[in-house]
Amino acid sequence: MKKEYDIAIVGGGLVGASLACCLSKSGYRIVVLEKTPINSDLQPSYDERGLALSLASCRILDAIGMWDDISKNCVPIKNIHVSDRGNTGIVRLDAKEIGLEAMGYVVVASTLGKGLMNRVGEIIKDYEPEDCHNKGFVIIIGEGTSKFYLDTVK
């Protein structure tokens, strides 16, 4: 049987899960192909790195209903200092001086990942967990109802 989707997102890490959340109300038939089980601690992009999110990224997270969940675990970026060692030019930016609470925020990747997985858990239409060593995982978002597996390669 032929499976048809409008959009296939390969990978459900930080970028793939974010894109799926952003497109979830678009009306497109979307499939996310991911080898790591949903809500698994095995997702390599949900590690302990600190991520600096621009103010625009924070607004996108707010628009997809995630900002309230993760903002309490974020640290505001109130000052930015840009310089080049050995050169005289520098730029200093202060959020208050430009009328902002913050110019962005720092969040731990695992915190953002948990927020994304919670949101993905709310919007998925279908999910087929299988043995991750033998088969891939398929998360179907939108109106698509067919299931298929993506064989993973080690």
mmCIF file of C-alpha atoms in Angstrom:
data_model
loop_
_atom_site.group_PDB
_atom_site.id
_atom_site.type_symbol
_atom_site.label_atom_id
_atom_site.label_comp_id
_atom_site.label_asym_id
_atom_site.label_seq_id
_atom_site.Cartn_x
_atom_site.Cartn_y
_atom_site.Cartn_z
ATOM 1 C CA MET A 1 0.000 0.000 0.000
ATOM 2 C CA LYS A 2 1.333 3.435 -0.933
ATOM 3 C CA LYS A 3 1.841 5.846 1.981
ATOM 4 C CA GLU A 4 1.481 9.515 1.195
ATOM 5 C CA TYR A 5 2.509 12.471 3.311
ATOM 6 C CA ASP A 6 2.976 16.092 2.463
ATOM 7 C CA ILE A 7 6.044 16.471 4.662
ATOM 8 C CA ALA A 8 8.517 13.903 5.992
ATOM 9 C CA ILE A 9 10.805 15.088 8.773
ATOM 10 C CA VAL A 10 13.835 12.868 9.213
ATOM 11 C CA GLY A 11 14.945 13.012 12.837
ATOM 12 C CA GLY A 12 13.027 13.943 15.955
ATOM 13 C CA GLY A 13 15.837 15.719 17.791
ATOM 14 C CA LEU A 14 15.766 19.416 18.687
ATOM 15 C CA VAL A 15 15.328 20.614 15.101
ATOM 16 C CA GLY A 16 12.984 17.886 13.823
ATOM 17 C CA ALA A 17 10.716 17.964 16.881
ATOM 18 C CA SER A 18 10.623 21.787 16.776
ATOM 19 C CA LEU A 19 9.647 21.734 13.112
ATOM 20 C CA ALA A 20 6.951 19.110 13.748
ATOM 21 C CA CYS A 21 5.498 21.253 16.540
ATOM 22 C CA CYS A 22 5.551 24.372 14.332
ATOM 23 C CA LEU A 23 3.803 22.571 11.457
ATOM 24 C CA SER A 24 1.308 20.623 13.564
ATOM 25 C CA LYS A 25 -1.635 22.940 12.829
ATOM 26 C CA SER A 26 -0.745 23.534 9.174
ATOM 27 C CA GLY A 27 -3.171 20.961 7.797
ATOM 28 C CA TYR A 28 -0.358 19.040 6.112
ATOM 29 C CA ARG A 29 0.024 15.291 6.552
ATOM 30 C CA ILE A 30 3.335 15.072 8.407
ATOM 31 C CA VAL A 31 5.447 12.092 9.375
ATOM 32 C CA VAL A 32 8.487 12.230 11.659
ATOM 33 C CA LEU A 33 10.971 9.413 11.175
ATOM 34 C CA GLU A 34 13.000 8.836 14.328
ATOM 35 C CA LYS A 35 14.958 5.863 15.619
ATOM 36 C CA THR A 36 14.874 6.878 19.298
ATOM 37 C CA PRO A 37 11.678 6.152 21.274
ATOM 38 C CA ILE A 38 9.581 9.146 22.269
ATOM 39 C CA ASN A 39 10.391 10.448 25.788
ATOM 40 C CA SER A 40 13.580 8.393 25.844
ATOM 41 C CA ASP A 41 16.748 9.519 27.573
ATOM 42 C CA LEU A 42 18.598 8.041 24.579
ATOM 43 C CA GLN A 43 17.957 11.045 22.272
ATOM 44 C CA PRO A 44 21.503 12.336 21.632
ATOM 45 C CA SER A 45 20.501 15.951 20.992
ATOM 46 C CA TYR A 46 18.787 16.233 24.399
ATOM 47 C CA ASP A 47 22.019 16.375 26.362
ATOM 48 C CA GLU A 48 23.376 18.770 29.004
ATOM 49 C CA ARG A 49 24.709 21.449 26.629
ATOM 50 C CA GLY A 50 23.703 25.010 27.290
ATOM 51 C CA LEU A 51 21.867 26.580 24.348
ATOM 52 C CA ALA A 52 21.533 30.325 23.776
ATOM 53 C CA LEU A 53 18.104 31.050 22.319
ATOM 54 C CA SER A 54 17.558 34.314 20.495
ATOM 55 C CA LEU A 55 14.517 36.371 21.412
ATOM 56 C CA ALA A 56 12.971 35.354 18.074
ATOM 57 C CA SER A 57 13.427 31.657 18.954
ATOM 58 C CA CYS A 58 11.746 32.254 22.310
ATOM 59 C CA ARG A 59 8.804 33.897 20.535
ATOM 60 C CA ILE A 60 8.489 30.880 18.236
ATOM 61 C CA LEU A 61 8.463 28.562 21.264
ATOM 62 C CA ASP A 62 5.737 30.752 22.760
ATOM 63 C CA ALA A 63 3.702 30.579 19.551
ATOM 64 C CA ILE A 64 3.748 26.759 19.597
ATOM 65 C CA GLY A 65 2.722 26.646 23.254
ATOM 66 C CA MET A 66 6.033 25.638 24.814
ATOM 67 C CA TRP A 67 7.552 28.758 26.324
ATOM 68 C CA ASP A 68 5.593 28.634 29.588
ATOM 69 C CA ASP A 69 6.810 25.064 30.194
ATOM 70 C CA ILE A 70 10.501 25.789 29.749
ATOM 71 C CA SER A 71 10.898 29.494 30.623
ATOM 72 C CA LYS A 72 11.122 28.837 34.366
ATOM 73 C CA ASN A 73 14.308 26.861 33.669
ATOM 74 C CA CYS A 74 15.908 29.506 31.449
ATOM 75 C CA VAL A 75 18.396 32.229 32.320
ATOM 76 C CA PRO A 76 17.901 35.627 30.635
ATOM 77 C CA ILE A 77 20.630 37.146 28.469
ATOM 78 C CA LYS A 78 20.657 40.746 29.672
ATOM 79 C CA ASN A 79 24.037 41.890 28.349
ATOM 80 C CA ILE A 80 26.078 41.018 25.284
ATOM 81 C CA HIS A 81 29.715 42.007 24.836
ATOM 82 C CA VAL A 82 31.273 41.534 21.395
ATOM 83 C CA SER A 83 34.993 42.120 20.907
ATOM 84 C CA ASP A 84 37.952 40.868 18.924
ATOM 85 C CA ARG A 85 41.150 40.385 20.934
ATOM 86 C CA GLY A 86 43.917 42.638 19.701
ATOM 87 C CA ASN A 87 41.538 45.094 18.020
ATOM 88 C CA THR A 88 40.074 48.262 19.498
ATOM 89 C CA GLY A 89 36.444 47.945 18.416
ATOM 90 C CA ILE A 90 33.862 46.528 20.812
ATOM 91 C CA VAL A 91 30.081 46.446 21.014
ATOM 92 C CA ARG A 92 28.143 46.233 24.247
ATOM 93 C CA LEU A 93 24.418 45.634 24.239
ATOM 94 C CA ASP A 94 22.167 46.036 27.267
ATOM 95 C CA ALA A 95 18.599 44.732 27.199
ATOM 96 C CA LYS A 96 17.296 47.522 29.463
ATOM 97 C CA GLU A 97 18.765 50.207 27.210
ATOM 98 C CA ILE A 98 16.760 48.901 24.267
ATOM 99 C CA GLY A 99 13.584 48.345 26.275
ATOM 100 C CA LEU A 100 13.733 44.568 26.625
ATOM 101 C CA GLU A 101 13.644 42.268 29.620
ATOM 102 C CA ALA A 102 16.171 40.032 27.854
ATOM 103 C CA MET A 103 17.744 39.673 24.414
ATOM 104 C CA GLY A 104 17.398 35.915 24.598
ATOM 105 C CA TYR A 105 17.683 33.078 27.091
ATOM 106 C CA VAL A 106 20.029 30.206 27.918
ATOM 107 C CA VAL A 107 18.474 26.773 28.411
ATOM 108 C CA VAL A 108 19.904 23.296 28.889
ATOM 109 C CA ALA A 109 19.272 21.138 25.792
ATOM 110 C CA SER A 110 17.683 18.362 27.876
ATOM 111 C CA THR A 111 15.170 20.853 29.322
ATOM 112 C CA LEU A 112 14.225 22.038 25.839
ATOM 113 C CA GLY A 113 14.063 18.421 24.657
ATOM 114 C CA LYS A 114 11.690 17.399 27.449
ATOM 115 C CA GLY A 115 9.472 20.362 26.613
ATOM 116 C CA LEU A 116 9.473 19.392 22.939
ATOM 117 C CA MET A 117 8.647 15.773 23.719
ATOM 118 C CA ASN A 118 5.762 16.867 25.965
ATOM 119 C CA ARG A 119 4.415 19.006 23.118
ATOM 120 C CA VAL A 120 4.943 16.235 20.543
ATOM 121 C CA GLY A 121 3.099 13.895 22.917
ATOM 122 C CA GLU A 122 0.102 16.246 22.814
ATOM 123 C CA ILE A 123 -0.047 16.552 19.020
ATOM 124 C CA ILE A 124 0.795 13.092 17.690
ATOM 125 C CA LYS A 125 -1.943 11.199 15.897
ATOM 126 C CA ASP A 126 -0.173 7.867 15.950
ATOM 127 C CA TYR A 127 3.012 6.362 17.307
ATOM 128 C CA GLU A 128 4.430 2.892 16.820
ATOM 129 C CA PRO A 129 7.170 2.046 19.326
ATOM 130 C CA GLU A 130 9.256 -0.953 18.354
ATOM 131 C CA ASP A 131 12.597 -2.459 19.270
ATOM 132 C CA CYS A 132 14.963 0.425 18.433
ATOM 133 C CA HIS A 133 17.726 -1.987 17.419
ATOM 134 C CA ASN A 134 15.638 -3.477 14.634
ATOM 135 C CA LYS A 135 13.231 -0.817 13.454
ATOM 136 C CA GLY A 136 12.832 2.896 13.333
ATOM 137 C CA PHE A 137 10.081 4.849 14.990
ATOM 138 C CA VAL A 138 7.327 6.687 13.238
ATOM 139 C CA ILE A 139 5.481 9.616 14.739
ATOM 140 C CA ILE A 140 2.521 10.716 12.649
ATOM 141 C CA ILE A 141 1.318 14.293 13.057
ATOM 142 C CA GLY A 142 -1.615 15.764 11.212
ATOM 143 C CA GLU A 143 -4.191 13.852 9.251
ATOM 144 C CA GLY A 144 -1.979 11.013 8.029
ATOM 145 C CA THR A 145 -3.154 7.657 9.363
ATOM 146 C CA SER A 146 -0.842 5.170 7.676
ATOM 147 C CA LYS A 147 2.054 3.546 9.501
ATOM 148 C CA PHE A 148 5.388 2.456 8.109
ATOM 149 C CA TYR A 149 8.841 1.753 9.424
ATOM 150 C CA LEU A 150 12.155 3.270 8.488
ATOM 151 C CA ASP A 151 14.925 0.729 8.848
ATOM 152 C CA THR A 152 17.805 2.249 10.748
ATOM 153 C CA VAL A 153 21.437 1.699 9.898
ATOM 154 C CA LYS A 154 24.051 1.448 12.640
#
